[in-house]
Amino acid sequence: MLGQEVNEGLSGKDTYRVVMLGQEVNESLSGQDTYRVVMLGQKVNEGLFGQDTYRVVMLGQYVNESLSGQDTYRVVMLGQEINESLSG
């Protein structure tokens, strides 16, 4: 279900990347934190360019309130990768 919600408006490789982001983050999250991951995916999907990369990283850090170490790094890096491939 998480994958479906994040997936709205995406296709191809971008869909895969967002779903993978949700799945990897979800391994360490539950309840309200899962909802935050879904919101991150939807906001990334709005169509980002340029300085909005910073926005994605900040959203990643917001989601990461319940994560630490390697998990935090994964979320931020995946957020940046998604931002590079989305066009709106």
mmCIF file with all atom_site columns, C-alpha atoms in Angstrom, residues 30-42 59 62-64:
data_model
loop_
_atom_site.group_PDB
_atom_site.id
_atom_site.type_symbol
_atom_site.label_atom_id
_atom_site.label_alt_id
_atom_site.label_comp_id
_atom_site.label_asym_id
_atom_site.label_entity_id
_atom_site.label_seq_id
_atom_site.pdbx_PDB_ins_code
_atom_site.Cartn_x
_atom_site.Cartn_y
_atom_site.Cartn_z
_atom_site.occupancy
_atom_site.B_iso_or_equiv
_atom_site.pdbx_formal_charge
_atom_site.auth_seq_id
_atom_site.auth_comp_id
_atom_site.auth_asym_id
_atom_site.auth_atom_id
_atom_site.pdbx_PDB_model_num
ATOM 1  C CA . SER A 1 30 ? 6.131  2.152  11.689 1.00 0.00 ? 30 SER A CA 1
ATOM 2  C CA . GLY A 1 31 ? 2.831  3.960  12.185 1.00 0.00 ? 31 GLY A CA 1
ATOM 3  C CA . GLN A 1 32 ? 3.151  7.732  11.890 1.00 0.00 ? 32 GLN A CA 1
ATOM 4  C CA . ASP A 1 33 ? 6.659  7.441  10.477 1.00 0.00 ? 33 ASP A CA 1
ATOM 5  C CA . THR A 1 34 ? 5.366  5.341  7.581  1.00 0.00 ? 34 THR A CA 1
ATOM 6  C CA . TYR A 1 35 ? 2.912  8.130  6.818  1.00 0.00 ? 35 TYR A CA 1
ATOM 7  C CA . ARG A 1 36 ? 5.806  10.592 6.717  1.00 0.00 ? 36 ARG A CA 1
ATOM 8  C CA . VAL A 1 37 ? 7.589  8.462  4.135  1.00 0.00 ? 37 VAL A CA 1
ATOM 9  C CA . VAL A 1 38 ? 4.487  8.499  1.940  1.00 0.00 ? 38 VAL A CA 1
ATOM 10 C CA . MET A 1 39 ? 4.286  12.276 2.239  1.00 0.00 ? 39 MET A CA 1
ATOM 11 C CA . LEU A 1 40 ? 7.957  12.531 1.255  1.00 0.00 ? 40 LEU A CA 1
ATOM 12 C CA . GLY A 1 41 ? 7.256  10.540 -1.899 1.00 0.00 ? 41 GLY A CA 1
ATOM 13 C CA . GLN A 1 42 ? 4.272  12.687 -2.836 1.00 0.00 ? 42 GLN A CA 1
ATOM 14 C CA . LEU A 1 59 ? 12.225 16.277 3.816  1.00 0.00 ? 59 LEU A CA 1
ATOM 15 C CA . TYR A 1 62 ? 12.352 15.176 8.650  1.00 0.00 ? 62 TYR A CA 1
ATOM 16 C CA . VAL A 1 63 ? 11.412 11.580 7.914  1.00 0.00 ? 63 VAL A CA 1
ATOM 17 C CA . ASN A 1 64 ? 14.638 10.466 9.523  1.00 0.00 ? 64 ASN A CA 1
#
